[in-house]
Tab-separated table of C-alpha atoms in Angstrom:
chain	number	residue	atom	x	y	z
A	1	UNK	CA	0.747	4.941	-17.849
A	2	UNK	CA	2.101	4.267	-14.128
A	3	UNK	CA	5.915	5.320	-13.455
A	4	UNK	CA	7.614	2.126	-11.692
A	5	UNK	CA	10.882	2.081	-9.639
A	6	UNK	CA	12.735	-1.312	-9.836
A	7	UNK	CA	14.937	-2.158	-7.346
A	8	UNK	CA	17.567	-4.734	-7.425
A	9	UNK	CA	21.113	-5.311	-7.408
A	10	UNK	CA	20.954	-8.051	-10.147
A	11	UNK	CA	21.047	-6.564	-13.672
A	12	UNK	CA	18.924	-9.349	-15.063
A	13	UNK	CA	15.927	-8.864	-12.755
A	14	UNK	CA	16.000	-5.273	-13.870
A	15	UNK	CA	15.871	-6.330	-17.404
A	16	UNK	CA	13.086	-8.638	-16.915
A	17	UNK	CA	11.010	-6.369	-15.110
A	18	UNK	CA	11.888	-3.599	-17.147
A	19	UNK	CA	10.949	-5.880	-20.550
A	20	UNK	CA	7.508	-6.621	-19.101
A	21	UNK	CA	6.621	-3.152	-17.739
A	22	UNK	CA	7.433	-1.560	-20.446
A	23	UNK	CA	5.524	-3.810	-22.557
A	24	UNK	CA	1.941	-3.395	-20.263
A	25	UNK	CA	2.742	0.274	-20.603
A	26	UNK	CA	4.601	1.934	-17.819
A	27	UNK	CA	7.833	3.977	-17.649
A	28	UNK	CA	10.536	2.037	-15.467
A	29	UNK	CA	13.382	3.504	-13.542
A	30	UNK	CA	15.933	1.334	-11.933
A	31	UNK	CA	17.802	1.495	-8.653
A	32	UNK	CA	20.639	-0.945	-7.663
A	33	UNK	CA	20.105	-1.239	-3.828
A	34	UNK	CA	17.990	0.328	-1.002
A	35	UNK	CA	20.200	3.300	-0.299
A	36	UNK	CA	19.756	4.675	-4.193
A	37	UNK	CA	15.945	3.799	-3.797
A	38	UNK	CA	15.870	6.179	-0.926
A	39	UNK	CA	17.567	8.830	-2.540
A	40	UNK	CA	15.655	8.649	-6.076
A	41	UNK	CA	12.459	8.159	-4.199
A	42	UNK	CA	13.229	11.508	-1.930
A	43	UNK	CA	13.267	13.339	-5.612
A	44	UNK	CA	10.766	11.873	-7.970
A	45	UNK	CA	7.492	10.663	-7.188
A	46	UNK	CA	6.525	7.042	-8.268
A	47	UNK	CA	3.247	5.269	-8.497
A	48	UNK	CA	4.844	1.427	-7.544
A	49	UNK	CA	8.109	0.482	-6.169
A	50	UNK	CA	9.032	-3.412	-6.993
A	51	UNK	CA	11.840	-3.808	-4.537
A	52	UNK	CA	14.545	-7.135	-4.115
A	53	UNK	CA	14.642	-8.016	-0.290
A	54	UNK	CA	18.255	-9.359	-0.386
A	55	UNK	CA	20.790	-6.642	-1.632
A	56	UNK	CA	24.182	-4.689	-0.900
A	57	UNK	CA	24.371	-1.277	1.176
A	58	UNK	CA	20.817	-1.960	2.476
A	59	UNK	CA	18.362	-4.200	2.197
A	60	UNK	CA	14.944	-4.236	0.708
A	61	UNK	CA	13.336	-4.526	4.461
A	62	UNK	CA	15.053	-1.781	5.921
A	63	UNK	CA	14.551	0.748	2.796
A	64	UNK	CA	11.175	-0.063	2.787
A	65	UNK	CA	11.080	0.843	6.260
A	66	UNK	CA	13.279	4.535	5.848
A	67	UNK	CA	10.904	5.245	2.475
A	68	UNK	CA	7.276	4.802	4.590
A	69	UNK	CA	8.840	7.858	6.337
A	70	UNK	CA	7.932	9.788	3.576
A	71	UNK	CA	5.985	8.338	1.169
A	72	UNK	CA	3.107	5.859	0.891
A	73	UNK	CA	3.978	4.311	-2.687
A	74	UNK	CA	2.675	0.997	-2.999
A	75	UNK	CA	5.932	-1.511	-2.561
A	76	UNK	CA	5.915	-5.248	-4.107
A	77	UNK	CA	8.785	-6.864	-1.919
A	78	UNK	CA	10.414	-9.278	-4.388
A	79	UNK	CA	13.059	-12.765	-2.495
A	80	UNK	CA	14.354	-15.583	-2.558
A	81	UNK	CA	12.601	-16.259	0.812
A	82	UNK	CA	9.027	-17.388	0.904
A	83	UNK	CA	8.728	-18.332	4.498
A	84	UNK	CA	5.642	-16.914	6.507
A	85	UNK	CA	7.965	-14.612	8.705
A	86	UNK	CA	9.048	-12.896	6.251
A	87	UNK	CA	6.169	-12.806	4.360
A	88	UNK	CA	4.660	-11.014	7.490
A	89	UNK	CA	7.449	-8.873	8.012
A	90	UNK	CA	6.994	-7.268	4.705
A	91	UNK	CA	3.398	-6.411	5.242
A	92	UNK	CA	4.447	-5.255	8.508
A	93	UNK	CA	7.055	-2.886	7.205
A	94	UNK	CA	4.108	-1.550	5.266
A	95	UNK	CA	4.441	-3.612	1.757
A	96	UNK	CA	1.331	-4.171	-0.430
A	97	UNK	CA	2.517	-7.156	-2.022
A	98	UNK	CA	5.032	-9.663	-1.903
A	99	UNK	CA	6.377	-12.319	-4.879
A	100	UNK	CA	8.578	-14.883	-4.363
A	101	UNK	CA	11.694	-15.713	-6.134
A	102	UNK	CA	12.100	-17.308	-9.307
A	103	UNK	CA	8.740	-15.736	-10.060
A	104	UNK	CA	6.436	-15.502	-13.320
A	105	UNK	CA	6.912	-11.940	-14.994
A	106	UNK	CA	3.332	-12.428	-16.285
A	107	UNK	CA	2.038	-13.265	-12.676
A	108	UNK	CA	4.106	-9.925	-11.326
A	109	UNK	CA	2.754	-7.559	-13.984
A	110	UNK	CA	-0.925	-9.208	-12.886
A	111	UNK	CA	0.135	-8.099	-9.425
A	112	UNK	CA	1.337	-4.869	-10.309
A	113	UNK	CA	-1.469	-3.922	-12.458
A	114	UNK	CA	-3.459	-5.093	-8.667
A	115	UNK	CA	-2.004	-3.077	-6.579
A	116	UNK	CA	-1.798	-0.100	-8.790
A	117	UNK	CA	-5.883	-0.114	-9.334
A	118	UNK	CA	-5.911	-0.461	-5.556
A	119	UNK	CA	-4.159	2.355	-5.019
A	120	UNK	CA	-6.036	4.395	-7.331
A	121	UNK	CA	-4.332	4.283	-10.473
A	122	UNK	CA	-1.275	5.883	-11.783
A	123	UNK	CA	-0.458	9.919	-11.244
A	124	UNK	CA	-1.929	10.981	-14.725
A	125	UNK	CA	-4.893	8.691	-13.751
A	126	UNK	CA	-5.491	10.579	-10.710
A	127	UNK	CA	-8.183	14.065	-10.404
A	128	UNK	CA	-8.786	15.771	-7.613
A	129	UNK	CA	-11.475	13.714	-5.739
A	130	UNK	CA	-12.027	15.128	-1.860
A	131	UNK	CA	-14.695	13.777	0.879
A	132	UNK	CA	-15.363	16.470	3.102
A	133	UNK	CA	-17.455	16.032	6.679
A	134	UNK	CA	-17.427	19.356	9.097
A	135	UNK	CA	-13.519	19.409	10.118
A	136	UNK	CA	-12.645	16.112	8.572
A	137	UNK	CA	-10.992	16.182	4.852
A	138	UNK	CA	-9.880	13.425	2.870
A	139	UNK	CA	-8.159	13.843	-0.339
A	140	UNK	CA	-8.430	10.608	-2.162
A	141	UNK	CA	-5.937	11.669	-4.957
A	142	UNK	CA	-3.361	13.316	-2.090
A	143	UNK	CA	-3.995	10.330	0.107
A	144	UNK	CA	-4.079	13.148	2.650
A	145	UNK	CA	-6.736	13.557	5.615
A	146	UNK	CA	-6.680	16.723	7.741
A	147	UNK	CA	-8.665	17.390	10.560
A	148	UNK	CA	-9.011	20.964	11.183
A	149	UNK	CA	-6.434	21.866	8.556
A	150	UNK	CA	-4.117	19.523	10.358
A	151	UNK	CA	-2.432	16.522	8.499
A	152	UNK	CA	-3.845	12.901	10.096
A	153	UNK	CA	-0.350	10.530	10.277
A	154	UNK	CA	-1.964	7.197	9.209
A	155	UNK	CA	0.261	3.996	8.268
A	156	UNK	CA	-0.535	2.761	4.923
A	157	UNK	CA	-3.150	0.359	5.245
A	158	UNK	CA	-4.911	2.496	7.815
A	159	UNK	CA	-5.204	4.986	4.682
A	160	UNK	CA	-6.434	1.797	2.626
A	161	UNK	CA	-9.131	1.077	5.015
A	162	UNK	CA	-10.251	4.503	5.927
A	163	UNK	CA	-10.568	5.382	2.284
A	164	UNK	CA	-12.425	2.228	1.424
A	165	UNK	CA	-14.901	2.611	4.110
A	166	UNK	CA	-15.157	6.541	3.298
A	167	UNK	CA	-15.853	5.644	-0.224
A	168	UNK	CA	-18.713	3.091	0.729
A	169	UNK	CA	-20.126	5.541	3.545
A	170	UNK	CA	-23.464	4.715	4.569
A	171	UNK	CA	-22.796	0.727	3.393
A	172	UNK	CA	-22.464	-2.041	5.990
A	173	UNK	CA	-19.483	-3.362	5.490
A	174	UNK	CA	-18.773	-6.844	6.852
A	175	UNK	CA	-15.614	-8.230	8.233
A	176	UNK	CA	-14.775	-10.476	5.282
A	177	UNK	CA	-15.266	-7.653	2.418
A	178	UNK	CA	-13.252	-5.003	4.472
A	179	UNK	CA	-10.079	-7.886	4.720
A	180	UNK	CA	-10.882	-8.755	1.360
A	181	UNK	CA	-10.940	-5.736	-0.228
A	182	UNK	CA	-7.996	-3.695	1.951
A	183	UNK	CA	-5.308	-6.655	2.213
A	184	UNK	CA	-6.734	-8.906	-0.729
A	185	UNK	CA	-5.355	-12.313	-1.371
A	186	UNK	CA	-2.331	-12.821	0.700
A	187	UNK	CA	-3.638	-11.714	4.107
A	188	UNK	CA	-1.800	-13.455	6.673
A	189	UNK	CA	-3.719	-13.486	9.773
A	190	UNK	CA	-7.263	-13.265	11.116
A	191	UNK	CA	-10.117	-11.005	11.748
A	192	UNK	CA	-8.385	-9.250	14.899
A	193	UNK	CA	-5.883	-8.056	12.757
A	194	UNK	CA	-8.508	-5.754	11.117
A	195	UNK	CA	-10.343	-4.842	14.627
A	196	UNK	CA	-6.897	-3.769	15.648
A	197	UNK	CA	-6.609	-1.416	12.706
A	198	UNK	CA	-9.659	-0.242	13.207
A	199	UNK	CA	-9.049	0.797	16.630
A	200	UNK	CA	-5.617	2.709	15.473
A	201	UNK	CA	-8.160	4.535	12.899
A	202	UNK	CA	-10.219	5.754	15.665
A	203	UNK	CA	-7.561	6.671	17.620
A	204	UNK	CA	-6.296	8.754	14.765
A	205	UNK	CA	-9.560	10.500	14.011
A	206	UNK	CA	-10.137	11.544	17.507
A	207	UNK	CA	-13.430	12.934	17.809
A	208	UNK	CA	-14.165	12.149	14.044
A	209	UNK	CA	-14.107	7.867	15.762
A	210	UNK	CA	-17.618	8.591	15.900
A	211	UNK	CA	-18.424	8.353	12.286
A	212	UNK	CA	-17.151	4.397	12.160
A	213	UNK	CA	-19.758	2.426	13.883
A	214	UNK	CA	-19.388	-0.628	14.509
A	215	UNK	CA	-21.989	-3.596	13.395
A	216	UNK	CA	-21.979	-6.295	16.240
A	217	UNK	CA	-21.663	-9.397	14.627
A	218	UNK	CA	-20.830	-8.084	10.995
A	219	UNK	CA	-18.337	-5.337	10.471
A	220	UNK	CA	-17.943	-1.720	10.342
A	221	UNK	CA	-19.849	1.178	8.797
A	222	UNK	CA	-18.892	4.742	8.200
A	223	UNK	CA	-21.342	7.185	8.375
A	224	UNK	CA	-21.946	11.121	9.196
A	225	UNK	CA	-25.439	10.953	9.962
């Protein structure tokens, strides 16, 4: 069972989401706007946010923004709003998903269910499963990599990617399966997008950007050898 935060200032959308949660399993809390998210996201620990873009006190963009401070809980960015910018700003903001208004419950729970497996699966779900390499830690179930007992500050899909190609070490991993597999079916943008993470990785590994080699006309590997 996966503990959800809802967030939206209309009481019916709460309902809705609530109903259908509920009825695939999880436990649902609610939250009426982006401040409350912030604060009941500071004290409990969730395993998906769904949060409304358009709401009072703050909105969904700019909560999403103060919460990857301090967390990296996968966030489904629900509006009325389906252009591309937007769209793009989400994922920017660090959003895993992002459904547009009026939208089919079924279809959300299918994305929920998505991006919950993606991220590992819920907190009960979760054992302690750690990839260790000389200095270099990664705690898959933490989503925490250390180098030299110091914490690596990675944005969210730069732990996505990182811990893909960590779990496929030793596997040549092409271009198309790391986009496919790390931003999945509404990637907005093209392969430079992914070199560019990739080059933020290394940067954040520091002498560890050894270990992801890079395959000249296919992708990326990760290896220790």
């Amino acid at each position: 069972m996966s503990k959800i935060l809802v967030v939206d200032d209309e009481f019916r959308i709460r309902q809705i989401i609530r109903k259908y949660a509920e009825f695939e399993g999880h436990s649902v809390e609610e939250a009426v706007d982006g401040m409350q998210a912030i604060e009941v996201c500071k004290n409990n620990k969730y395993d998906l946010i769904i949060m409304d873009v358009m709401m009072p006190e703050l909105d969904g963009f700019s909560a999403c923004r103060e919460i990857r401070k301090f967390s990296n809980t996968p966030v489904i960015m629900l509006s009325a709003r389906g252009e591309e910018y937007d769209k793009i700003h989400g994922f920017e903001l660090g959003s895993d998903d992002y459904v547009v208004k009026p939208f089919s419950p079924k279809e959300l729970m299918m994305r929920v269910n998505a991006v919950i497996k993606r991220a590992g699966g819920s907190s009960e779900e979760k054992k302690k499963d750690v990839f260790s390499f000389e200095g270099l830690e990664v705690d898959f179930s933490a989503r925490i990599v250390t180098i030299d007992g110091k914490r690596v500050d990675m944005t969210p899909k730069e732990y996505e990617l990182f811990f893909y190609m960590v779990r496929n070490k030793g596997l040549a991993l092409t271009r198309e399966k790391l986009i496919s597999e790390v931003w999945g079916y509404d990637f907005y943008g093209d392969e430079r997008t992914l070199d560019t993470h990739i080059k933020l990785l290394r940067k954040s590994l520091g002498d560890y950007s050894k270990c992801i080699v890079t395959l000249r006309g296919v992708g990326y590997r990760f290896e220790t050898n």
